[in-house]
XYZ file of C-alpha atoms in Angstrom:
770
model
C 395.987 94.089 324.142
C 396.430 97.228 322.009
C 396.763 95.120 318.871
C 393.256 93.719 319.450
C 391.661 97.172 319.775
C 393.420 98.241 316.582
C 392.216 95.143 314.719
C 388.629 95.622 315.911
C 388.685 99.299 314.965
C 389.956 98.495 311.471
C 387.271 95.831 311.022
C 384.497 98.209 312.088
C 385.736 100.934 309.725
C 385.935 98.468 306.824
C 382.468 97.098 307.486
C 380.995 100.602 307.776
C 382.573 101.668 304.479
C 381.340 98.496 302.821
C 377.850 99.175 304.109
C 377.876 102.651 302.569
C 379.008 101.253 299.224
C 376.145 98.759 299.311
C 373.662 101.497 300.114
C 373.120 101.925 296.349
C 372.065 98.296 296.059
C 369.181 96.394 297.603
C 369.583 94.239 300.710
C 367.144 91.577 301.908
C 367.756 90.029 305.297
C 365.600 88.118 307.690
C 364.886 85.014 309.705
C 363.472 81.600 308.811
C 361.691 79.944 311.730
C 359.378 77.062 312.609
C 355.743 78.152 312.646
C 354.763 75.822 315.496
C 357.633 76.529 317.915
C 359.204 79.794 316.760
C 362.624 78.072 316.712
C 365.048 79.153 313.943
C 365.335 76.770 310.973
C 369.009 76.314 310.045
C 370.319 75.645 306.522
C 367.042 76.311 304.695
C 367.432 76.907 300.955
C 366.461 80.417 299.768
C 366.314 81.284 296.052
C 365.569 84.838 294.856
C 364.412 84.971 291.204
C 363.852 87.999 288.959
C 363.764 88.771 285.224
C 367.533 89.254 284.961
C 368.682 88.272 288.432
C 368.894 84.969 290.315
C 370.664 84.385 293.599
C 370.568 81.672 296.230
C 371.752 81.298 299.787
C 371.223 79.269 302.956
C 369.995 80.320 306.348
C 372.760 80.136 308.945
C 372.788 77.886 311.969
C 370.862 80.700 313.734
C 368.192 80.786 310.992
C 369.123 84.230 309.646
C 370.037 85.043 306.040
C 371.200 87.958 303.891
C 370.888 88.760 300.177
C 372.989 91.714 299.017
C 373.670 93.518 295.712
C 370.059 93.148 294.582
C 369.063 95.363 291.616
C 365.795 97.269 291.372
C 362.778 95.145 290.498
C 360.231 92.565 291.583
C 361.423 89.131 292.718
C 360.009 85.832 293.904
C 361.601 84.279 296.994
C 361.386 80.497 297.355
C 362.219 78.837 300.694
C 362.481 75.059 301.070
C 363.921 72.441 303.379
C 363.166 68.802 304.119
C 360.321 68.423 306.604
C 358.622 71.755 305.792
C 356.211 72.996 303.159
C 357.453 75.277 300.373
C 357.103 78.998 300.961
C 356.822 81.601 298.166
C 356.835 85.381 298.666
C 357.094 88.452 296.455
C 359.913 90.910 297.166
C 359.963 94.465 295.815
C 363.305 96.301 295.672
C 363.167 100.085 295.164
C 366.584 101.743 295.019
C 368.514 103.492 296.435
C 367.108 102.938 299.930
C 365.720 99.414 299.809
C 366.925 97.564 302.904
C 364.239 95.013 303.682
C 363.970 92.860 306.797
C 361.487 89.976 306.697
C 360.512 86.974 308.808
C 359.328 83.704 307.260
C 357.459 81.004 309.178
C 357.676 77.481 307.736
C 354.957 74.905 308.324
C 355.960 71.326 309.089
C 354.897 68.527 306.771
C 355.143 64.734 307.042
C 355.330 64.289 303.282
C 358.496 63.417 301.390
C 359.106 66.026 298.666
C 361.843 65.085 296.224
C 362.288 68.641 294.911
C 362.805 69.885 298.479
C 365.533 67.339 299.039
C 367.375 68.435 295.893
C 367.125 72.153 296.572
C 367.681 71.938 300.318
C 370.722 69.653 300.430
C 372.386 70.079 297.044
C 372.398 73.865 297.368
C 374.433 73.548 300.540
C 376.798 71.127 298.813
C 377.230 73.601 295.945
C 377.793 76.694 298.087
C 379.959 75.346 300.916
C 383.392 73.692 300.650
C 382.460 71.102 303.315
C 385.737 69.193 303.279
C 386.235 66.783 306.202
C 383.066 67.990 307.933
C 379.833 66.173 308.789
C 376.747 68.034 309.978
C 374.577 66.274 312.543
C 370.920 67.172 313.017
C 368.354 66.003 315.590
C 366.618 64.059 312.817
C 369.765 62.059 312.091
C 370.323 61.386 315.796
C 366.791 59.977 316.045
C 367.784 57.219 313.591
C 370.369 55.743 315.933
C 369.416 52.717 318.029
C 368.294 54.208 321.328
C 370.869 52.552 323.582
C 370.130 53.716 327.091
C 366.606 54.760 326.146
C 367.511 57.730 323.943
C 369.788 58.301 320.945
C 372.900 60.218 321.875
C 375.489 62.439 320.192
C 378.371 60.307 321.491
C 376.861 57.193 319.903
C 376.333 58.964 316.575
C 379.922 60.224 316.442
C 381.109 56.620 316.429
C 379.457 55.930 313.056
C 381.148 58.872 311.316
C 384.093 58.163 308.982
C 387.525 58.788 310.470
C 386.404 58.503 314.105
C 387.614 55.560 316.183
C 386.243 54.628 319.603
C 388.363 52.512 321.914
C 385.371 50.767 323.453
C 382.151 50.814 325.416
C 383.715 51.302 328.852
C 385.969 54.293 329.354
C 385.960 54.685 325.578
C 387.730 57.670 324.054
C 387.318 59.115 320.566
C 390.302 59.393 318.235
C 389.820 61.448 315.078
C 391.995 60.651 312.056
C 395.076 60.005 314.128
C 394.452 62.677 316.749
C 394.102 61.938 320.456
C 391.239 63.188 322.686
C 393.382 66.058 323.994
C 393.807 67.218 320.395
C 390.035 67.397 319.795
C 387.936 70.423 320.726
C 384.214 70.411 321.545
C 382.438 73.766 321.720
C 378.983 73.914 323.281
C 377.312 77.229 322.406
C 380.800 78.663 321.935
C 382.114 77.376 325.290
C 384.964 74.882 325.525
C 383.839 71.644 327.219
C 386.886 69.926 328.694
C 385.444 66.404 328.929
C 382.352 66.031 326.701
C 381.802 62.265 327.106
C 380.984 60.065 330.067
C 383.096 57.153 331.262
C 380.732 54.507 329.962
C 381.477 55.734 326.436
C 377.847 55.695 325.244
C 376.701 59.142 326.342
C 377.613 62.772 325.773
C 377.231 65.286 328.565
C 374.441 67.227 326.847
C 370.912 66.102 326.013
C 370.397 65.243 322.331
C 366.924 66.827 322.498
C 368.366 70.311 323.033
C 370.603 70.036 319.966
C 370.056 72.534 317.146
C 373.066 71.881 314.892
C 376.434 70.169 315.234
C 379.329 70.323 312.786
C 382.092 67.744 313.205
C 385.378 68.720 311.525
C 387.743 65.748 311.276
C 390.562 67.896 309.859
C 391.311 70.804 307.561
C 389.077 73.235 309.480
C 389.171 76.970 308.851
C 390.872 79.772 310.774
C 387.791 80.503 312.894
C 388.873 77.530 315.022
C 392.244 77.144 316.706
C 394.173 75.815 319.658
C 393.760 72.166 318.567
C 395.731 70.128 316.053
C 393.261 67.380 315.102
C 389.512 68.089 315.103
C 386.686 70.395 316.171
C 383.086 69.629 317.160
C 380.922 72.763 317.123
C 377.587 72.142 318.873
C 374.785 74.687 319.153
C 371.665 74.196 321.241
C 368.091 75.331 320.714
C 366.605 78.483 322.256
C 363.413 76.822 323.458
C 359.817 76.858 322.260
C 358.697 80.462 321.672
C 354.969 79.756 321.569
C 354.050 76.977 323.994
C 355.267 75.211 327.095
C 356.693 71.872 325.963
C 358.850 69.120 327.336
C 359.785 65.498 327.585
C 360.002 62.997 330.437
C 361.876 59.750 329.894
C 362.644 56.790 332.124
C 364.407 53.559 331.201
C 366.516 50.829 332.743
C 369.720 52.890 332.290
C 368.510 56.184 333.693
C 366.047 59.036 333.339
C 365.750 62.571 332.037
C 363.423 65.555 331.979
C 363.300 68.405 329.470
C 361.224 71.556 329.914
C 361.030 74.549 327.580
C 358.717 77.413 326.783
C 358.187 81.142 326.494
C 358.635 83.647 329.274
C 357.588 86.334 326.803
C 355.577 84.584 324.047
C 356.129 85.115 320.338
C 352.983 86.510 318.684
C 352.135 87.899 315.266
C 352.208 91.465 316.557
C 355.500 91.017 318.418
C 358.996 91.111 317.011
C 360.763 89.445 319.947
C 360.471 86.596 322.421
C 362.079 85.507 325.685
C 362.375 81.737 326.164
C 363.918 79.135 328.456
C 365.068 75.544 328.075
C 366.052 73.241 330.964
C 367.429 69.721 330.778
C 368.375 67.181 333.433
C 369.496 63.634 332.701
C 371.252 61.004 334.731
C 372.169 57.366 335.013
C 371.477 55.054 337.938
C 373.123 52.114 336.177
C 375.264 51.228 339.193
C 372.040 50.701 341.187
C 369.864 49.204 338.451
C 372.470 46.815 337.003
C 372.170 44.200 339.813
C 368.405 44.109 339.135
C 368.274 44.179 335.339
C 371.746 42.902 334.400
C 372.885 40.470 337.124
C 374.914 38.534 334.534
C 377.158 41.532 333.798
C 380.448 41.565 335.693
C 380.238 45.181 336.754
C 378.534 48.354 335.515
C 379.748 50.844 338.105
C 378.723 54.008 336.247
C 376.884 57.098 337.486
C 376.388 60.515 335.944
C 374.162 63.585 336.239
C 373.970 66.353 333.624
C 372.180 69.681 334.081
C 371.819 72.370 331.426
C 369.799 75.579 331.294
C 369.425 78.521 328.939
C 367.481 81.773 328.687
C 367.316 83.314 325.215
C 366.058 86.695 324.022
C 365.532 86.694 320.260
C 364.352 89.224 317.724
C 362.693 88.248 314.464
C 365.342 90.106 312.477
C 367.791 87.410 313.625
C 369.421 89.161 316.582
C 369.555 87.216 319.832
C 371.111 87.072 323.285
C 371.595 83.792 325.152
C 372.621 83.169 328.763
C 373.354 79.545 329.667
C 374.921 77.345 332.309
C 375.670 73.682 332.946
C 376.891 71.190 335.533
C 378.086 67.729 334.514
C 379.095 64.999 337.003
C 380.560 61.557 336.355
C 381.719 58.731 338.624
C 382.922 55.197 337.989
C 383.842 52.758 340.740
C 385.922 49.778 339.639
C 386.160 48.336 343.128
C 389.190 46.175 342.326
C 391.001 48.795 340.274
C 390.164 52.431 340.966
C 387.566 55.059 341.820
C 387.417 57.818 339.256
C 385.220 60.899 339.176
C 384.998 64.294 337.550
C 382.806 67.406 337.629
C 382.483 70.211 335.102
C 380.413 73.360 335.544
C 380.269 76.643 333.723
C 378.235 79.603 332.499
C 378.359 81.937 329.564
C 376.579 84.250 327.194
C 376.361 84.329 323.418
C 374.931 86.989 321.134
C 374.117 87.591 317.465
C 373.574 91.139 316.153
C 371.942 91.709 312.755
C 372.175 95.448 311.939
C 369.324 96.794 309.877
C 371.056 98.669 307.063
C 374.210 96.735 306.159
C 374.908 93.216 304.905
C 376.686 92.344 308.123
C 376.165 90.218 311.224
C 378.176 90.185 314.448
C 378.540 87.176 316.750
C 380.264 86.907 320.103
C 380.508 84.943 323.330
C 381.927 85.153 326.871
C 382.208 82.133 329.176
C 383.840 80.604 332.238
C 384.017 76.959 333.328
C 385.766 74.809 335.922
C 386.739 71.149 335.629
C 387.794 68.866 338.504
C 388.854 65.240 338.291
C 390.335 62.712 340.728
C 391.555 59.126 340.627
C 392.210 56.864 343.599
C 393.734 53.528 342.530
C 393.499 50.376 344.616
C 397.112 49.507 343.897
C 399.913 49.546 346.441
C 402.340 52.475 346.097
C 400.084 54.277 343.547
C 399.491 57.826 344.769
C 396.110 59.538 344.318
C 395.911 61.912 341.363
C 393.758 64.994 340.915
C 393.464 67.829 338.450
C 391.511 71.072 338.227
C 391.184 73.459 335.337
C 389.672 76.940 335.079
C 388.836 78.033 331.523
C 387.820 81.574 330.611
C 387.131 82.688 327.073
C 385.702 85.488 324.949
C 385.440 86.034 321.240
C 383.791 88.023 318.501
C 383.252 87.435 314.769
C 382.210 89.935 312.098
C 380.470 88.480 309.035
C 380.134 90.506 305.837
C 378.035 89.299 302.873
C 378.769 90.424 299.322
C 376.491 88.537 296.960
C 377.431 84.863 297.153
C 380.808 85.636 298.705
C 381.446 86.231 302.406
C 384.168 87.695 304.575
C 384.616 86.761 308.240
C 387.060 88.232 310.734
C 387.362 88.213 314.486
C 389.336 87.404 317.599
C 389.433 84.775 320.366
C 390.673 85.200 323.923
C 391.285 81.946 325.800
C 392.923 81.462 329.183
C 393.633 78.471 331.447
C 394.610 77.921 335.042
C 395.510 74.288 335.760
C 396.445 72.465 338.946
C 397.758 68.904 338.884
C 398.437 66.952 342.075
C 400.184 63.608 342.494
C 400.014 62.721 346.146
C 401.170 65.837 348.008
C 403.037 67.280 345.024
C 401.126 70.002 343.155
C 401.866 71.737 339.849
C 400.114 75.001 338.964
C 400.237 76.475 335.486
C 398.753 79.481 333.704
C 398.282 80.287 330.040
C 396.678 82.957 327.892
C 396.226 82.142 324.211
C 394.705 85.032 322.209
C 394.214 84.884 318.452
C 392.964 86.914 315.493
C 391.636 85.391 312.288
C 390.153 86.213 308.899
C 388.444 84.108 306.235
C 387.147 84.933 302.767
C 384.918 82.715 300.646
C 384.755 83.476 296.950
C 381.899 81.864 295.032
C 382.198 81.913 291.238
C 378.707 81.118 289.920
C 378.356 78.075 292.210
C 381.121 76.498 290.121
C 384.321 77.290 291.975
C 384.613 77.980 295.704
C 387.892 79.309 297.099
C 388.109 79.808 300.864
C 391.490 81.068 302.105
C 391.805 81.880 305.797
C 394.534 82.930 308.193
C 394.905 82.672 311.947
C 397.535 84.298 314.106
C 397.569 82.179 317.254
C 399.534 83.612 320.158
C 400.772 81.780 323.248
C 401.751 84.526 325.642
C 402.993 82.184 328.372
C 405.500 80.859 325.821
C 406.042 84.251 324.158
C 405.394 82.611 320.826
C 403.133 83.510 317.893
C 402.070 80.853 315.401
C 401.009 82.095 311.922
C 398.593 79.538 310.471
C 397.451 79.873 306.842
C 394.649 77.550 305.730
C 392.811 76.912 302.491
C 389.667 75.101 301.331
C 388.656 74.713 297.687
C 385.716 73.106 295.905
C 385.182 72.687 292.178
C 381.698 71.625 291.105
C 382.482 69.639 287.947
C 378.728 69.192 287.624
C 376.059 69.748 290.282
C 376.313 65.996 291.000
C 380.117 65.591 290.868
C 382.114 67.827 293.194
C 385.843 67.855 293.881
C 387.136 69.403 297.115
C 390.335 69.903 299.097
C 391.436 71.515 302.357
C 394.574 71.915 304.408
C 396.532 74.169 306.694
C 398.793 74.635 309.685
C 397.615 74.037 313.254
C 399.032 74.346 316.766
C 398.136 73.880 320.424
C 399.587 74.507 323.852
C 397.228 72.278 325.840
C 398.640 68.904 327.021
C 397.424 65.863 328.946
C 399.078 63.786 331.631
C 398.512 60.072 331.230
C 400.359 57.023 332.431
C 401.090 54.140 330.068
C 401.070 51.885 333.138
C 397.347 52.440 333.819
C 395.419 49.171 333.616
C 392.358 51.172 332.558
C 393.269 54.594 331.252
C 390.407 56.650 332.687
C 392.325 59.537 334.212
C 393.608 62.339 331.997
C 395.194 65.232 333.814
C 395.440 68.504 331.900
C 398.117 71.169 331.855
C 397.870 74.427 329.945
C 401.472 74.005 328.804
C 404.743 72.170 329.421
C 407.793 74.105 330.573
C 410.884 73.860 328.412
C 412.944 72.616 331.371
C 410.708 69.512 331.557
C 411.702 68.446 328.018
C 414.990 67.416 326.400
C 416.900 70.335 324.926
C 416.823 69.051 321.347
C 414.307 67.391 319.070
C 415.317 65.739 315.811
C 418.761 67.258 316.319
C 417.345 70.775 316.517
C 416.789 73.130 319.412
C 413.206 74.322 319.798
C 412.363 77.740 321.192
C 408.923 76.703 322.486
C 406.917 73.661 323.557
C 404.041 74.371 321.172
C 402.687 71.258 319.451
C 402.216 71.549 315.691
C 400.479 69.706 312.860
C 399.798 70.062 309.153
C 396.692 68.722 307.387
C 396.040 67.860 303.737
C 392.673 66.449 302.619
C 391.310 65.645 299.158
C 387.719 64.570 298.549
C 385.044 63.771 295.998
C 381.255 64.054 296.377
C 378.973 62.045 294.089
C 375.199 62.269 293.703
C 374.971 60.004 290.648
C 372.497 57.531 292.163
C 369.023 58.777 292.992
C 368.463 59.533 296.702
C 372.109 58.601 297.400
C 375.103 60.743 298.328
C 378.621 59.285 298.279
C 381.599 61.012 299.848
C 385.205 59.844 299.387
C 388.126 61.490 301.191
C 391.824 60.858 301.563
C 393.787 62.555 304.322
C 397.285 63.085 305.652
C 398.082 64.618 309.035
C 401.665 65.329 309.915
C 402.142 65.823 313.652
C 405.533 67.505 313.370
C 405.929 68.417 317.061
C 404.247 66.584 319.948
C 404.886 66.367 323.682
C 404.192 63.218 325.678
C 404.620 61.930 329.219
C 408.050 60.281 329.440
C 407.408 56.532 329.641
C 411.166 55.937 330.024
C 411.522 57.917 333.251
C 411.412 55.295 335.986
C 412.601 57.072 339.130
C 411.942 60.499 340.587
C 415.657 61.131 341.263
C 416.970 60.511 337.745
C 417.836 64.165 337.295
C 420.270 63.993 340.210
C 422.622 61.586 338.419
C 424.938 63.298 335.973
C 425.633 60.040 334.120
C 421.941 59.348 333.467
C 420.998 59.875 329.790
C 418.885 62.958 329.187
C 415.940 60.877 327.965
C 415.622 59.445 331.503
C 415.850 62.797 333.274
C 412.843 64.637 331.945
C 409.159 64.440 332.810
C 408.181 64.750 329.149
C 409.659 63.843 325.791
C 409.334 65.145 322.263
C 407.542 63.028 319.705
C 406.432 63.336 316.128
C 404.082 61.264 314.032
C 401.721 61.036 311.137
C 398.347 59.632 310.172
C 397.060 58.884 306.710
C 394.275 56.949 305.073
C 390.935 57.226 303.360
C 387.233 57.240 304.195
C 384.176 56.335 302.181
C 380.617 57.093 303.227
C 377.317 56.567 301.451
C 373.905 57.846 302.508
C 370.608 56.661 301.034
C 367.401 58.406 302.055
C 363.986 57.846 300.531
C 360.681 58.401 302.277
C 360.948 56.571 305.615
C 364.057 54.504 304.819
C 367.506 55.743 305.808
C 370.772 53.834 305.266
C 374.255 55.030 306.187
C 377.432 53.097 305.417
C 380.985 54.196 306.181
C 384.376 52.547 305.813
C 387.688 53.935 307.074
C 391.184 52.725 306.291
C 393.982 54.325 308.280
C 397.537 54.147 309.558
C 398.933 56.015 312.571
C 402.582 56.155 313.622
C 404.482 57.883 316.411
C 408.233 58.427 316.677
C 409.882 59.141 320.029
C 413.636 59.364 320.765
C 413.849 55.602 321.290
C 411.416 53.859 318.947
C 408.901 54.150 316.108
C 405.612 52.574 317.134
C 401.881 52.314 316.464
C 399.843 54.027 319.209
C 397.148 52.019 320.935
C 394.375 53.608 318.816
C 395.862 52.663 315.420
C 392.891 50.809 313.964
C 393.420 49.676 310.376
C 389.805 48.998 309.314
C 386.587 50.464 310.657
C 383.101 49.776 309.246
C 379.771 51.217 310.352
C 376.333 50.351 309.007
C 373.277 52.286 310.183
C 369.724 51.507 309.013
C 366.461 53.137 310.057
C 362.948 52.425 308.802
C 359.667 53.986 309.932
C 356.325 52.424 309.034
C 352.691 52.213 310.028
C 350.091 54.952 310.368
C 351.830 58.339 310.786
C 355.124 56.380 310.729
C 354.485 55.502 314.362
C 356.760 52.431 314.275
C 360.511 52.776 313.846
C 363.248 50.144 313.708
C 366.904 51.218 313.978
C 370.007 49.071 313.567
C 373.719 49.777 313.867
C 376.591 47.357 313.248
C 380.221 48.260 313.879
C 383.354 46.338 312.967
C 386.874 47.403 313.900
C 390.146 45.582 313.391
C 392.269 44.950 316.473
C 394.165 47.660 318.303
C 397.917 47.418 318.923
C 399.129 46.183 322.297
C 402.405 45.193 323.925
C 402.781 41.454 324.388
C 404.067 39.852 327.555
C 407.059 37.694 326.571
C 407.946 36.096 329.916
C 407.142 35.955 333.623
C 409.711 35.571 336.384
C 409.611 35.323 340.177
C 411.480 37.758 342.381
C 411.895 38.773 345.998
C 411.036 42.397 346.624
C 412.875 42.655 349.982
C 410.429 45.436 350.679
C 410.441 44.973 354.445
C 413.401 45.462 356.784
C 416.793 43.806 357.212
C 415.161 40.930 359.071
C 412.861 40.077 356.142
C 412.286 36.289 356.110
C 412.987 35.686 352.439
C 413.361 31.906 353.001
C 409.719 31.373 353.924
C 408.193 34.374 352.128
C 406.209 33.992 348.931
C 407.769 35.314 345.769
C 406.250 38.124 343.717
C 405.738 37.821 339.980
C 406.962 40.302 337.396
C 406.975 40.195 333.608
C 409.080 41.134 330.607
C 407.410 43.057 327.800
C 407.906 42.704 324.077
C 408.561 45.699 321.814
C 406.012 48.488 322.240
C 402.613 47.775 320.613
C 403.831 45.133 318.174
C 400.872 42.828 318.864
C 397.261 43.154 317.763
C 394.125 42.524 319.831
C 391.216 40.531 318.376
C 388.760 42.296 316.081
C 385.888 44.230 317.620
C 382.313 44.036 316.364
C 378.915 44.770 317.864
C 375.279 44.925 316.765
C 372.799 47.330 318.360
C 369.086 47.416 317.600
C 366.018 49.286 318.828
C 362.273 49.252 318.153
C 360.102 52.276 318.962
C 356.359 52.821 318.894
C 354.684 56.241 319.174
C 351.146 56.801 320.424
C 349.511 60.122 319.508
C 347.030 61.419 322.082
C 346.663 65.093 321.272
C 348.003 67.707 318.902
C 351.253 68.081 320.830
C 351.346 64.984 323.030
C 352.918 61.618 322.279
C 354.032 58.630 324.302
C 356.860 56.523 322.957
C 357.712 53.000 324.082
C 361.148 51.685 323.156
C 362.904 48.349 323.386
C 366.592 48.232 322.549
C 369.643 46.064 322.974
C 373.351 46.658 322.643
C 375.714 43.861 321.598
C 372.762 41.754 320.472
C 374.753 38.598 319.733
C 376.803 39.023 322.940
C 380.224 39.342 321.306
C 383.057 39.092 323.857
C 385.052 42.182 322.898
C 388.225 42.554 324.912
C 388.409 45.386 327.442
C 391.720 44.653 329.163
C 393.869 41.834 330.526
C 395.515 41.888 333.927
C 399.111 40.984 333.071
C 399.864 39.447 336.458
C 396.760 37.316 336.946
C 395.903 36.926 333.227
C 392.298 37.778 334.104
C 390.372 38.886 331.000
C 387.750 41.623 331.284
C 385.416 42.139 328.335
C 383.499 45.118 327.009
C 379.752 45.378 327.609
C 377.773 42.141 327.233
C 374.316 42.103 325.719
C 372.316 44.786 327.510
C 368.621 45.220 326.843
C 366.807 48.437 327.621
C 363.124 49.233 328.052
C 362.124 52.877 327.955
C 359.026 55.039 328.182
C 358.928 58.721 327.216
C 356.167 61.334 327.242
C 356.507 64.369 324.981
C 354.146 67.273 325.489
């Protein structure tokens, strides 16, 4: 741990010295917030204009901002963002001691202002590399068809380029060739082990508490680590600082309640506020399905999600948050299995904005526990269970020098995992600390260079992984922007899955795999650790050549150079006892490698109350194990998503949303033949003459077949009724799989019974916002 104290000490000394150097130049820092609620406004455009000085920046996801290196003089500050009125203010800088701290309240507007759109969105595109990242806001979520009564983060992820969902039931998300275990979701800085429910339509957190969400499909910077495919960084709101507010919703899928408000109210003469936000949502689909959907085969899903937060915030941008959650999920396939999991946790997050230097400090501490269990209704299948304790802490120092920034910090992440198969239990521990640094150089909003470096350590393996990364953007013109990103990535975290599962719901987790559980060599080489590794390369182009339209084109390549996987070739528990057995059959796990490559195209059109989003993904995924090269079951060649939203009527009180998804067929392993056999599973007196034969099957080569194409249309219609200044009632009618497409879920190989994905499901909902 001494190395961490040394690194922190060096960072503090450097930041202090930098602050003294900047003492001869003006600094303007502050907070942009919503006038009606007191909530921070993220990613607002701020432009500071003077006679011989012009600078621009964006508010952070916490609403704070910093201008540094300001000369003496009088300036005009312009603040703009879609959905709010312009704000102008005069700023006076008197050197050498001008360190100003200001707060700016923005007033909401229902008008569409073209100039706001240009300044608010294009400025972010010009000043951030934004390669392989999509930012999701509550406004964009509201344009999704409200399947289940309310739009949801999990549903929106499925329309993003590069993300493949395996279906409506038990669906998992695969990001540009990466598996769910290789994706990381952070909720207010805390790792959420399983962020999506079994039904595949809902995330564990309420979309109404969302503040910002950044989805990195590859090429992410050194501030994130411990995963080799993607990162989803979700931040929630603090709660209304001025009034008690909330939302109550009930529909044929489930219900939810949201309550927020001030404990210590924000007023004009106060510089701080203490707020709370509470959310509870759940599904009673297993109970309501026989009433509303008697034609559906089975909808055995239940979940309950609880989230709460208390936040103390200062109008200079500093804040302290304390939060906790409890998520429960259960699915009961009576003929197959009963599967359930629970996840609970608590943590704290803080932001410090010192008054005299162009620096901010962020940090978090958290703990969570995850439990899951599967009981299969299959003879000779043992029950499986898994628990995981996750504890983490981290701190980041942000230093602002004009348009350039420097970030440095550390992460401390530890796991304790327990996996049980029947009466056999495996316990594992891991501690994965890391230090990182990132510098963004901005040359006149023309060239952005963002090198970063992460030193990821895996103490249980006694291995350190140096991981350089780089992102670059060249703004050929303000409307044509070329970008690229890449780097090295690693992770220690592994999952335990069985390829024999009829429905692959259960994923056991281990913090690491011991070297003795793997073959001694991989690709003819001996490896000194079991760390999984990947390399990313992404090239993209942004185009704003058509009015109100943004086009993004990206090509990607991910090389998964070292992977570990459950050994599908190990058939018997006593293989290791036979000296003549090949090594591939002796081990619990095997080495693999693989790659994913392809391209994505997305186009967004937004004008007044019309919003259209179109994305197309073309991709190839391959895996290579010691026996065969194959396409994994999530290798989808083509994926198309179309999302349309239109609001109309007085005060845009009517809204129609539509989403259509098409995906080419997934790989699967064909059954080539069936044959009868006698199991002789009884005793020596087994009456094989009169006994019925069992049926077994012979499989073709792994995943050489293709399932039928998948496509589905979802639609919703919503009507708002305004009763008071802050009260509305919304009635919604929605349907998923409108034309009742029979999308394949799975086939029982023995009985040839076909089970399909969700049929047409209508939903009627009523919500009251106050």
